[in-house]
Tab-separated table of C-alpha atoms in Angstrom:
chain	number	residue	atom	x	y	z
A	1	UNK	CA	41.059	2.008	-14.416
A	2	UNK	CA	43.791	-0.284	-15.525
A	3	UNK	CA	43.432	-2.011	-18.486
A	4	UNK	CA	43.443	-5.713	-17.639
A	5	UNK	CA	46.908	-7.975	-19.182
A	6	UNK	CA	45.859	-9.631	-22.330
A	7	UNK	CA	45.491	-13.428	-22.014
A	8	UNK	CA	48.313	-14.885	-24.900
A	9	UNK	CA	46.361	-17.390	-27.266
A	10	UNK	CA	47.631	-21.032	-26.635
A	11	UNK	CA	49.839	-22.780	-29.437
A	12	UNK	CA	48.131	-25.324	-31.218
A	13	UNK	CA	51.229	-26.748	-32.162
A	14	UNK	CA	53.048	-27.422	-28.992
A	15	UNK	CA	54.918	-30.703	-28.752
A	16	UNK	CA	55.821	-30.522	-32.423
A	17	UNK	CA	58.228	-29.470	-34.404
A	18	UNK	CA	55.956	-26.930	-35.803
A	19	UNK	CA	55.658	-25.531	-32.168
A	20	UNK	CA	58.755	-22.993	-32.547
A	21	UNK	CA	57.459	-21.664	-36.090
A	22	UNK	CA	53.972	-20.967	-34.939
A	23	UNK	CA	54.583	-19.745	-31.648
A	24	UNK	CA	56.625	-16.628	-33.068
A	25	UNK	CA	53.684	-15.936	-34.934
A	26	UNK	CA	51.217	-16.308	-31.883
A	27	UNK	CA	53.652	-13.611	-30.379
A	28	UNK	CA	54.047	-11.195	-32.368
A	29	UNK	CA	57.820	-12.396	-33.011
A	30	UNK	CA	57.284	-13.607	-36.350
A	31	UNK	CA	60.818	-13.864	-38.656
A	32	UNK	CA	60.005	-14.862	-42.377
A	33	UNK	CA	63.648	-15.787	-42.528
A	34	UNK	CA	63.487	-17.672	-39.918
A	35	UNK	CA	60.345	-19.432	-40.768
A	36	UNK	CA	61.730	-20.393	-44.449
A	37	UNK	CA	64.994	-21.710	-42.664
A	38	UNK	CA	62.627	-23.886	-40.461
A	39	UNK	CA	60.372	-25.260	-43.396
A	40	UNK	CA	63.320	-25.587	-45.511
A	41	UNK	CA	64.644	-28.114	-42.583
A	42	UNK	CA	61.354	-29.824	-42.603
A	43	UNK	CA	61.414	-30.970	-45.624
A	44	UNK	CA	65.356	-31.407	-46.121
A	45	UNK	CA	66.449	-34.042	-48.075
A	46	UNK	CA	68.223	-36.733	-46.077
A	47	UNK	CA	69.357	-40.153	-45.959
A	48	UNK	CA	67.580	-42.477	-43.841
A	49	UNK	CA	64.593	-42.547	-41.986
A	50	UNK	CA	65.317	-39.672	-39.261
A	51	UNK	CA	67.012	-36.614	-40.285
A	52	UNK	CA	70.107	-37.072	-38.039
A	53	UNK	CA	71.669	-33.494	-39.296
A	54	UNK	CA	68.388	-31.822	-37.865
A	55	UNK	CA	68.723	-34.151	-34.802
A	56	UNK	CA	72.234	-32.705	-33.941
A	57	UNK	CA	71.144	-29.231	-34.457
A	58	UNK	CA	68.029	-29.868	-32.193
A	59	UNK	CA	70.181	-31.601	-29.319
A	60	UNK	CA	72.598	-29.012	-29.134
A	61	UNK	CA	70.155	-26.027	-29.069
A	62	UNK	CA	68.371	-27.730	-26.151
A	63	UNK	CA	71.698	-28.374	-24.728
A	64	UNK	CA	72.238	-24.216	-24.948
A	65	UNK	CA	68.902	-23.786	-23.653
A	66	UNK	CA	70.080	-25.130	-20.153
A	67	UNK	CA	72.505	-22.667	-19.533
A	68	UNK	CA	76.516	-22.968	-19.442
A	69	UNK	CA	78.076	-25.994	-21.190
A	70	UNK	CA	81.447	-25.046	-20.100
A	71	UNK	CA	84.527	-26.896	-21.812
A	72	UNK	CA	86.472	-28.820	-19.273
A	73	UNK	CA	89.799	-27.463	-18.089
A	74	UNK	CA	93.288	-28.652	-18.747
A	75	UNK	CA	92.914	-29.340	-14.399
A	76	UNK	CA	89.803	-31.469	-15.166
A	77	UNK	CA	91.371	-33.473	-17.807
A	78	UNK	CA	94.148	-33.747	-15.736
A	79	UNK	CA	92.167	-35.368	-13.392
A	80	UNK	CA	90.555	-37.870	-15.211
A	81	UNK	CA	93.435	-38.961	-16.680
A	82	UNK	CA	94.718	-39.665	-12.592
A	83	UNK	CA	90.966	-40.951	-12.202
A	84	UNK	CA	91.392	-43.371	-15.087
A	85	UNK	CA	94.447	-44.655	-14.273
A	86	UNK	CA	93.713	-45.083	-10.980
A	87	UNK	CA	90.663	-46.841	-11.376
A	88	UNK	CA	92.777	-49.207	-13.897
A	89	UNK	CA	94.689	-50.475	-11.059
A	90	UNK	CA	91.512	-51.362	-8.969
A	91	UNK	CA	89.836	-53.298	-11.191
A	92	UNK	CA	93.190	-54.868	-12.462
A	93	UNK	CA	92.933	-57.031	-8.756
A	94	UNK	CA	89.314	-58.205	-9.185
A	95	UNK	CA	89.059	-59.485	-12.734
A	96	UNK	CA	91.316	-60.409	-15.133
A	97	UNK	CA	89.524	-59.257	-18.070
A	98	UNK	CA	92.165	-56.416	-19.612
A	99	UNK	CA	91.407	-52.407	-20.099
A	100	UNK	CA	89.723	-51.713	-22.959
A	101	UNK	CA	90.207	-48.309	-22.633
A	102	UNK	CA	93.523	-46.479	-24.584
A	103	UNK	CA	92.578	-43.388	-23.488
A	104	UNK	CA	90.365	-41.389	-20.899
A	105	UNK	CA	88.954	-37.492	-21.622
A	106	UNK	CA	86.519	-34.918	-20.555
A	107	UNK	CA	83.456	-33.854	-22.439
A	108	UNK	CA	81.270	-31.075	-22.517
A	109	UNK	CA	77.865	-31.870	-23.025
A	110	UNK	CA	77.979	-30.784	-26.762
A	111	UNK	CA	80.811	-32.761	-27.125
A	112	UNK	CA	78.517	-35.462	-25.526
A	113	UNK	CA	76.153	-34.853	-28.350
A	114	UNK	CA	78.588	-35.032	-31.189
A	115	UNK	CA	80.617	-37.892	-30.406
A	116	UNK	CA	77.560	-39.943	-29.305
A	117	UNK	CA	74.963	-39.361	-31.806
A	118	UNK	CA	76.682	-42.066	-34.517
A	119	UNK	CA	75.233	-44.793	-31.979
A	120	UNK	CA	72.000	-43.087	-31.515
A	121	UNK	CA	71.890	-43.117	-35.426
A	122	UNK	CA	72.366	-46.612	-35.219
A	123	UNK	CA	69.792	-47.524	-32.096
A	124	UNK	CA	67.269	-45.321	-33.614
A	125	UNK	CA	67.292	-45.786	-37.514
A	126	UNK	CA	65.617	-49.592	-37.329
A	127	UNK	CA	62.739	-48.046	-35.138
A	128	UNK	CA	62.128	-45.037	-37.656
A	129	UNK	CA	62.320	-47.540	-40.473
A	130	UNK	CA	59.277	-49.896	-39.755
A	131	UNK	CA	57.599	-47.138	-38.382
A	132	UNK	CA	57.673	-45.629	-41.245
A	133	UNK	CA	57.253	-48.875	-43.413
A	134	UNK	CA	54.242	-49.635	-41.584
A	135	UNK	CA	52.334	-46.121	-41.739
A	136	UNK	CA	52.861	-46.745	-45.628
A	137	UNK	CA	51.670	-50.354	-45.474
A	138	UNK	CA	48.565	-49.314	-43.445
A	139	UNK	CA	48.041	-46.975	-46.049
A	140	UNK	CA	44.720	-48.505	-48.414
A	141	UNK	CA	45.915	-48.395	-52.007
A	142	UNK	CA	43.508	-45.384	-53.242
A	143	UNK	CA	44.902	-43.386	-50.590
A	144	UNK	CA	48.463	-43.988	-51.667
A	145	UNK	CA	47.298	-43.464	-55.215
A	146	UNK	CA	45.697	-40.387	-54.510
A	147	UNK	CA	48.916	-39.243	-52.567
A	148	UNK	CA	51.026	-39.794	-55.176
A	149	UNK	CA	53.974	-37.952	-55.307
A	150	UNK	CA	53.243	-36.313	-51.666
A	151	UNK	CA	54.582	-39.035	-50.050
A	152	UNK	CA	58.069	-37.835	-50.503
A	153	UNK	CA	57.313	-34.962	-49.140
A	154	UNK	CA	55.436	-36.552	-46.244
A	155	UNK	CA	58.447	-38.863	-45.903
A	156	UNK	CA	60.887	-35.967	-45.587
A	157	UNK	CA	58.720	-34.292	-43.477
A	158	UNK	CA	58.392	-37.406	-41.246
A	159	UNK	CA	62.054	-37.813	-41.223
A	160	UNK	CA	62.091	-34.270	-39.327
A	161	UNK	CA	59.558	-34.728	-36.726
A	162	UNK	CA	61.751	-37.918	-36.032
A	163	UNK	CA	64.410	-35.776	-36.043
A	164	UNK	CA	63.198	-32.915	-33.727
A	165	UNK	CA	62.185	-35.695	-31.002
A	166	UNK	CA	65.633	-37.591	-31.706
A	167	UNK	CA	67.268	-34.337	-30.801
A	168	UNK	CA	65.214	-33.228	-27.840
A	169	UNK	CA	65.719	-36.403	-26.002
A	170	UNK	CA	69.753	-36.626	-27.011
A	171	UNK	CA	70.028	-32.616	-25.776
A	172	UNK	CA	67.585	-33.385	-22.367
A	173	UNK	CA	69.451	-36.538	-22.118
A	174	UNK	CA	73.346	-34.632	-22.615
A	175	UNK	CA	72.281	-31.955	-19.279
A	176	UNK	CA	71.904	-35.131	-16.842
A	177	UNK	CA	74.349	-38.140	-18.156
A	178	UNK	CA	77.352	-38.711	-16.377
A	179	UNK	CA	79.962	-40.918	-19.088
A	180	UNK	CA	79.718	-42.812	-22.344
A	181	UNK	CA	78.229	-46.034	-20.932
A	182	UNK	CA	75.172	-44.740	-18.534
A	183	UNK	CA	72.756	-45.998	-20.530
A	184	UNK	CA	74.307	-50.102	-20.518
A	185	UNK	CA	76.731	-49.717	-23.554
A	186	UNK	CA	79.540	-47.315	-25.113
A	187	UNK	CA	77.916	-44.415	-26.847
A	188	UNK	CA	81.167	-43.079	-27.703
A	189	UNK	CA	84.164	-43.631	-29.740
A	190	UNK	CA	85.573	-47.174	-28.979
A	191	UNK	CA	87.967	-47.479	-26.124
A	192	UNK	CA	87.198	-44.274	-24.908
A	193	UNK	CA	86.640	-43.785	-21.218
A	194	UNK	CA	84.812	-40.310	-21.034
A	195	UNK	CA	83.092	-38.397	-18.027
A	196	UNK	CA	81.140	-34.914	-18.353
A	197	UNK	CA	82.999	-32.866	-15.219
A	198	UNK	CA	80.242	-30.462	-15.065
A	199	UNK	CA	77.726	-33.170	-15.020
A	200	UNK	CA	79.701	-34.614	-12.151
A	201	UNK	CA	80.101	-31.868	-10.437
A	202	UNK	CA	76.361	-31.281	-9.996
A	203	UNK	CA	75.311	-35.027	-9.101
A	204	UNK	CA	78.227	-34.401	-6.527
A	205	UNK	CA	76.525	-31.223	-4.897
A	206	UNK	CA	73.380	-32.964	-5.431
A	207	UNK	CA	74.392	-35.989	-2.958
A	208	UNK	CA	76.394	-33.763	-0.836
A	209	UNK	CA	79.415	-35.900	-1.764
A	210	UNK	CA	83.316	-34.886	-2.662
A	211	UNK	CA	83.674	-34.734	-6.658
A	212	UNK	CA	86.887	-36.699	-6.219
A	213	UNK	CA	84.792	-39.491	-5.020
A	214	UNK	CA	82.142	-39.089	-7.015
A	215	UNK	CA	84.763	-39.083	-10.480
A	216	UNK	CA	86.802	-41.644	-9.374
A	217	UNK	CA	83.410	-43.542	-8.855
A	218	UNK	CA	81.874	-42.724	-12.178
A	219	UNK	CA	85.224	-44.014	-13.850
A	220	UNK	CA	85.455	-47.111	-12.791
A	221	UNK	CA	82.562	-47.944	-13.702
A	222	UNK	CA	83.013	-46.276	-16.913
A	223	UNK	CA	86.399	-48.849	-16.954
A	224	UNK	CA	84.179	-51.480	-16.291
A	225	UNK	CA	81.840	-51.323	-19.062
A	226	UNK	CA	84.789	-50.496	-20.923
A	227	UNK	CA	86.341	-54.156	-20.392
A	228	UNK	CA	83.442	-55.777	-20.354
A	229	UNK	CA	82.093	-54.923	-24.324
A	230	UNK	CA	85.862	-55.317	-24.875
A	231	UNK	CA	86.095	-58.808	-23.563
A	232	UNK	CA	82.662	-59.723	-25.343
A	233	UNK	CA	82.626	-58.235	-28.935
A	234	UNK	CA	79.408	-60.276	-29.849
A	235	UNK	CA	77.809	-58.067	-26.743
A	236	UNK	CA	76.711	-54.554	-28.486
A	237	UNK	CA	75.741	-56.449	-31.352
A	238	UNK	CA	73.197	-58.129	-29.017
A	239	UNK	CA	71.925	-55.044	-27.336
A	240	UNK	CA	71.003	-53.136	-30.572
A	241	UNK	CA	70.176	-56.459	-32.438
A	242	UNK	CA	67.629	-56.869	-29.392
A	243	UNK	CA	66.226	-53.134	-30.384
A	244	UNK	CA	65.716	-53.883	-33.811
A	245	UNK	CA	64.092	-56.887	-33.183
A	246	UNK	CA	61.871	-54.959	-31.151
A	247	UNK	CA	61.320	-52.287	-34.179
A	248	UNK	CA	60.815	-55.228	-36.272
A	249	UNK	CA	57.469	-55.910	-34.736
A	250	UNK	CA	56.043	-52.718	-34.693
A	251	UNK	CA	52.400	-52.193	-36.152
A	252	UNK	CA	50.040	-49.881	-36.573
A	253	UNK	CA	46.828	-50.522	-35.569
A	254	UNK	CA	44.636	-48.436	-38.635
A	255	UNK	CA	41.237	-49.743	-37.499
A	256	UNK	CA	41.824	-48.624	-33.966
A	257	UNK	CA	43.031	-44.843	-35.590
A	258	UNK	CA	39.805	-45.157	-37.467
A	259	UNK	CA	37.627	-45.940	-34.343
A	260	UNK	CA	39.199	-42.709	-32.745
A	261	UNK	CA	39.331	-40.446	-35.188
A	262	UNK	CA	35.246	-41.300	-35.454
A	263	UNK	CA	34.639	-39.858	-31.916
A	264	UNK	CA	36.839	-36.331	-32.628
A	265	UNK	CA	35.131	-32.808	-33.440
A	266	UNK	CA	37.457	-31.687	-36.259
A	267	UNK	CA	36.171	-28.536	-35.437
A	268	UNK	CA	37.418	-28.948	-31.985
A	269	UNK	CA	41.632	-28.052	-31.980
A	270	UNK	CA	41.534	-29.375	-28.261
A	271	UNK	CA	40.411	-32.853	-28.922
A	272	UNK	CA	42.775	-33.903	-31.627
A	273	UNK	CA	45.389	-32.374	-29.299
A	274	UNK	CA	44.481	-34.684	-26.440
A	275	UNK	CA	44.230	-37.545	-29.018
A	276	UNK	CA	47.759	-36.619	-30.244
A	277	UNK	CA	48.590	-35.988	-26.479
A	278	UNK	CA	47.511	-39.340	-25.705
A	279	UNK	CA	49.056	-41.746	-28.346
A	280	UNK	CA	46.835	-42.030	-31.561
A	281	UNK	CA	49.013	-42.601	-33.949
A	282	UNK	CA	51.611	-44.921	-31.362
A	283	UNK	CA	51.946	-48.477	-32.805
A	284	UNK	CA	50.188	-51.219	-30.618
A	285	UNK	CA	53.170	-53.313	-28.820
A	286	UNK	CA	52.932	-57.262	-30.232
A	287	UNK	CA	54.145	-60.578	-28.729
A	288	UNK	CA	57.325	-60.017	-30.438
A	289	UNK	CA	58.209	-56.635	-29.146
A	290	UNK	CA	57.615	-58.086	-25.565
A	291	UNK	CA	60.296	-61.395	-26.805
A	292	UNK	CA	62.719	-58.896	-27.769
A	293	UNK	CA	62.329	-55.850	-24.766
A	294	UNK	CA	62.712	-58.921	-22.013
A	295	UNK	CA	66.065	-60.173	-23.978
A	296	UNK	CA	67.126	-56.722	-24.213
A	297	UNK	CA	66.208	-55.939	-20.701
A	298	UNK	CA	67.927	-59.433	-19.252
A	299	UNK	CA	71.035	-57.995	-21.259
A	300	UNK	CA	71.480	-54.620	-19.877
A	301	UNK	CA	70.821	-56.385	-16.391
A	302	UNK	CA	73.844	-58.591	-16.350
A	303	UNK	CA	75.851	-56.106	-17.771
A	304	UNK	CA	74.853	-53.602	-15.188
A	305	UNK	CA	74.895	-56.381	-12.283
A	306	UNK	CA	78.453	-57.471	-13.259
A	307	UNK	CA	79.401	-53.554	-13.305
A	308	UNK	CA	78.249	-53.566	-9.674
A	309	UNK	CA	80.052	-56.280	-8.795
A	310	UNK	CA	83.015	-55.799	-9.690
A	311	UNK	CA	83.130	-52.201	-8.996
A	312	UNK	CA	82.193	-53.330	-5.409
A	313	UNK	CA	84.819	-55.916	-4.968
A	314	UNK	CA	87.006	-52.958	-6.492
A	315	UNK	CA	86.323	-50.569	-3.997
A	316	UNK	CA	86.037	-52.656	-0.404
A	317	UNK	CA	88.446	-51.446	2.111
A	318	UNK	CA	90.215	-48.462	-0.300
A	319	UNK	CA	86.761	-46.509	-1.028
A	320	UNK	CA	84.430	-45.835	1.986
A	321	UNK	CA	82.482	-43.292	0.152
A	322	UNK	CA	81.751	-46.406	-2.309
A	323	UNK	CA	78.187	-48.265	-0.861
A	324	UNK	CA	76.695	-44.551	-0.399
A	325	UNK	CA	77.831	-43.651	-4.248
A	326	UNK	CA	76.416	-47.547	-5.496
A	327	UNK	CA	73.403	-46.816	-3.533
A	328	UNK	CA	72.536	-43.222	-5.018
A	329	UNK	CA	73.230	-45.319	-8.595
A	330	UNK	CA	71.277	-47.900	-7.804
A	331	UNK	CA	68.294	-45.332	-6.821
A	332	UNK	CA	68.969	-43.185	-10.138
A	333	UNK	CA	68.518	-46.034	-11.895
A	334	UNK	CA	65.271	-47.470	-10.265
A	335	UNK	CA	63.066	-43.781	-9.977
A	336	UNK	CA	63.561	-44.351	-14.406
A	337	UNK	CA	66.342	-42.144	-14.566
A	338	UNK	CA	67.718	-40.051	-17.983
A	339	UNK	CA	68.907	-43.167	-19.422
A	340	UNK	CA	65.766	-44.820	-19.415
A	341	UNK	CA	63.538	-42.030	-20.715
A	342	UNK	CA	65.768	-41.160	-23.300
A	343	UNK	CA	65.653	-45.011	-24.583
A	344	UNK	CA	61.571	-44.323	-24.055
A	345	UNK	CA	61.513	-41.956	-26.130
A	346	UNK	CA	63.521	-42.969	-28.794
A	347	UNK	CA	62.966	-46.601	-28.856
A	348	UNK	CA	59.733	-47.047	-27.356
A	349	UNK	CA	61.170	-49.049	-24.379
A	350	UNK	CA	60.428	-48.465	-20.769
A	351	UNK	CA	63.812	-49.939	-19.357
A	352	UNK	CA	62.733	-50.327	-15.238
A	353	UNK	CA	65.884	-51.713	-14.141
A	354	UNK	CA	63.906	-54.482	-12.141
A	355	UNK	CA	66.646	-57.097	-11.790
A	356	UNK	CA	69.688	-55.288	-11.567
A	357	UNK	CA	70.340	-55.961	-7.797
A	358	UNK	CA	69.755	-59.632	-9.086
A	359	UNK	CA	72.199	-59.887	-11.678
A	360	UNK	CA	74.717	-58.689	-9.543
A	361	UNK	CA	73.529	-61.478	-6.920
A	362	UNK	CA	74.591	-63.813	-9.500
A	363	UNK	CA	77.307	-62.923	-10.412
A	364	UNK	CA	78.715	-62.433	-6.805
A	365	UNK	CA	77.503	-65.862	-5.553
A	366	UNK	CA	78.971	-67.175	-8.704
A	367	UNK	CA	82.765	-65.685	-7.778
A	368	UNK	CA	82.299	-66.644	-4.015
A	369	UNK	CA	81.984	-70.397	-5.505
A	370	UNK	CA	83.865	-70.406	-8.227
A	371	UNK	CA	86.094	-67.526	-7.995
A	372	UNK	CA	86.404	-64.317	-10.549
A	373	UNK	CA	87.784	-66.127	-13.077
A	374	UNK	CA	84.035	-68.349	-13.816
A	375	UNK	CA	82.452	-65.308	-13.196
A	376	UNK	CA	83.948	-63.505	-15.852
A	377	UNK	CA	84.405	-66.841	-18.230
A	378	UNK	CA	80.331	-67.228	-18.915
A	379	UNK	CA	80.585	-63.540	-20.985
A	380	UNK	CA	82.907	-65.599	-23.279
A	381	UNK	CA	79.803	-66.480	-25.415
A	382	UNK	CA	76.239	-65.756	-25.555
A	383	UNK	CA	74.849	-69.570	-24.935
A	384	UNK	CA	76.479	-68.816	-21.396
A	385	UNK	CA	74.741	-66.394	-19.957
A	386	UNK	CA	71.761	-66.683	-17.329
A	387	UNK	CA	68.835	-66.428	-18.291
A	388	UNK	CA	65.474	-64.580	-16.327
A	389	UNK	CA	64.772	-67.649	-14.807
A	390	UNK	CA	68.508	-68.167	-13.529
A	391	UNK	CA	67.767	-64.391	-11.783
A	392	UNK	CA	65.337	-66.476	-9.934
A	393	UNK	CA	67.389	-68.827	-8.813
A	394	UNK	CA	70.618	-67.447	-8.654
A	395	UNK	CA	72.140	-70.481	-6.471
A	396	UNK	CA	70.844	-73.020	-8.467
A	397	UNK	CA	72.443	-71.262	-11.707
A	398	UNK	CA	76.164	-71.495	-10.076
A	399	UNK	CA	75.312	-75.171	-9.131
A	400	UNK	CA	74.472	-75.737	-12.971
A	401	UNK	CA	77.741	-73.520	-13.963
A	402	UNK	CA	79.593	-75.932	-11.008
A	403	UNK	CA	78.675	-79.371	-12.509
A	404	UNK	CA	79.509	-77.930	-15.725
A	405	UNK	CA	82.793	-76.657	-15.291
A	406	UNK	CA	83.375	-79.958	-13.196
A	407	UNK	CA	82.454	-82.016	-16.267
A	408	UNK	CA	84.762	-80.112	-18.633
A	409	UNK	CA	87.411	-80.284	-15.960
A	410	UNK	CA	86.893	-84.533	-15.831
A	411	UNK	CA	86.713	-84.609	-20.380
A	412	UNK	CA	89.927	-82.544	-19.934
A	413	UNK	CA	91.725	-84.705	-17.380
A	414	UNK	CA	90.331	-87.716	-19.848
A	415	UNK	CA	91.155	-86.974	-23.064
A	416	UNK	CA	94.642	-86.167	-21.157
A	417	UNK	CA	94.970	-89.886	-20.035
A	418	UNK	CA	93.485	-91.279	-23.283
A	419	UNK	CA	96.215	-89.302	-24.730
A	420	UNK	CA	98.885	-90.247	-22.382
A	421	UNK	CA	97.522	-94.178	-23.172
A	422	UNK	CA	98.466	-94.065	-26.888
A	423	UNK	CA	101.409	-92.261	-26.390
A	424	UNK	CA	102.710	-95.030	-24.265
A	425	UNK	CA	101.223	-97.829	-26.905
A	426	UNK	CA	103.277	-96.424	-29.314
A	427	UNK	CA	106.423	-96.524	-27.689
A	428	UNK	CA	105.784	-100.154	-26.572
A	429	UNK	CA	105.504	-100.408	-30.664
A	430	UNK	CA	108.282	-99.075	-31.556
A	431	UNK	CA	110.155	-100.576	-28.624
């Protein structure tokens, strides 16, 4: 009689960062060497609220994990260089806002994860840090008295489950992403345009689509973010100062932990896994988190509205494989893409690109009254911009932007005569 297969005990520990260490034990593949070099991680010192060393270590394992990361090919940089350049002279014609790219490469996706995790440092820290901040200040006194000098420890420790979930997002995030800017705003090195070829080339199989299209597609729009945070330094500043706004209101609700933790067997593993599973520990989301995810949101709108827009009026009547590509964006975008679970993850923000196709309503009503040059103008400072309820009423916002620029044009042409006036009053004086 056959000896029936041995059911493998479950890991407690999945979904942490402890998940790795104790599953080698579970089986049978434990590695004390490897388990020191894993607790020794844990409770690394770092700088910081997130251990971003750990993070990098973590992203490119998971990038490993999905197979071949080739590095791109002297052919493929070849031709994005002849992608870049090409898309250059497109967008030159529709908008007068200048390159702000100097130079145009391939990545891998480990490159991907090296050259973009200095932003993620920078999106991610302010989150970590009132997280953190307000675990301790939830803390009551006696327990942080009683804790004494264990909360270093904790903190460290803290600092690498941030770190492990920084990582696995960045890595998950590195297999899918197709360029710097996919997720609203350069991730890379300034004025670098940069596309991930083997990405590309399986979006392209994917949609049944030539990868010359599909790269010369990607790039421009890669160009176009390019010009745009270019043209409107004060812009990334307002994307990651609307993050930490949002990490600024964070809280944690203790009595609600309390209330929970009341209704758990502690001798039950499965229950405070479900609990865990299910967001005990996640801070509640406050009136100023929802102020600062609909600015953020609004932001990353208009800048991906005026991307399609432009990129459209680009592309008419050169590009026929253009709509179908805008479309397939437009649907990667709306089914929550990698871009948006990655910022989930990270950031706690669910970005549902809801009025995308709006934005780019606006702004292509705007040129057809005003012309590309208005269009472009209101990203010359923040007080400009439309706001959610102009995305309602996109017509009635180029109106308003009409009469304005029509008042500024009549003050011009005044102060001109005024001007002219006492200019000729002091000739007549001198006369």
């Amino acid at each position: 009689m056959a000896e029936e297969p041995r059911e493998e005990p479950q890991n407690p520990f999945k979904g942490t960062p402890l998940e790795g260490l104790f599953g080698q034990m579970g089986a049978g593949q434990f590695d004390l060497g490897q388990m020191m070099s894993q607790m020794q991680a844990m409770f690394e010192p770092h700088e910081g609220a997130v251990n971003y060393r750990l993070a990098a270590d973590v992203a490119r394992h998971a990038v490993a994990a999905q197979g071949e990361d080739p590095t791109p090919h002297g052919g493929q940089a070849g031709a994005v260089s002849d992608a870049s350049r090409l898309a250059q002279m497109w967008l030159d014609k529709v908008t007068e806002l200048p390159t702000g790219v100097t130079s145009a490469t391939a990545w891998s996706r480990a490159e991907w994860v090296e050259h973009t995790m200095p932003t993620w440092q920078v999106m991610v820290e302010p989150v970590a840090q009132h997280v953190v901040a307000s675990m301790e200040d939830a803390m009551p006194p006696e327990m942080k008295a009683m804790a004494g000098p264990l909360l270093g420890m904790l903190t460290q420790a803290g600092g690498a489950m941030f770190g492990q979930q920084v990582g696995s997002a960045i890595g998950a995030l590195a297999t899918e992403v197709l360029s710097s800017t996919e997720v609203g705003l350069p991730l890379g090195p300034e004025h670098t345009a940069a596309v991930l070829p083997h990405n590309l080339a399986a979006f392209a199989d994917d949609l049944e689509a030539s990868r010359s299209d599909v790269l010369l597609y990607v790039m421009l729009r890669e160009e176009a973010h390019h010009r745009l945070y270019a043209h409107a330094p004060w812009l990334r500043g307002a994307v990651l100062g609307a993050i930490e706004d949002f990490a600024r209101g964070i809280r944690i609700d203790v009595g609600s932990i309390e209330e929970q933790m009341r209704t758990i067997d502690p001798a039950n593993p499965e229950a405070m896994q479900e609990a865990l599973a299910g967001g005990l520990f996640e801070p509640t989301t406050t009136p100023e988190q929802e102020r600062a995810k609909e600015r953020l949101e609004l932001l990353l709108a208009l800048v991906e509205g005026w991307v399609d827009e432009v990129v459209a009026r680009a592309t008419v009547d050169v590009m026929p494989a253009a709509p179908a590509l805008a479309e397939a964006m437009r649907r990667r975008r709306a089914t929550g893409g990698p871009a948006e679970e990655t910022f989930a993850s990270l950031v706690g923000l669910e970005l549902r690109p809801r009025r995308l196709r709006d934005a780019a309503n606006l702004w292509s009503a705007l040129r057809d009254r005003r012309g590309p040059e208005a269009r472009d103008a209101v990203w010359s400072h923040p007080d400009l911009l439309p706001t959610t309820a102009d995305l309602d009423d996109p017509l009635g916002f180029v109106e308003g932007q009409a009469e304005r620029l029509d008042d500024a044009d009549f003050d011009a042409a005044l102060r001109d005569l005024l001007s002219s006036d006492e200019g000729d009053d002091s000739a007549s004086g001198e006369r």
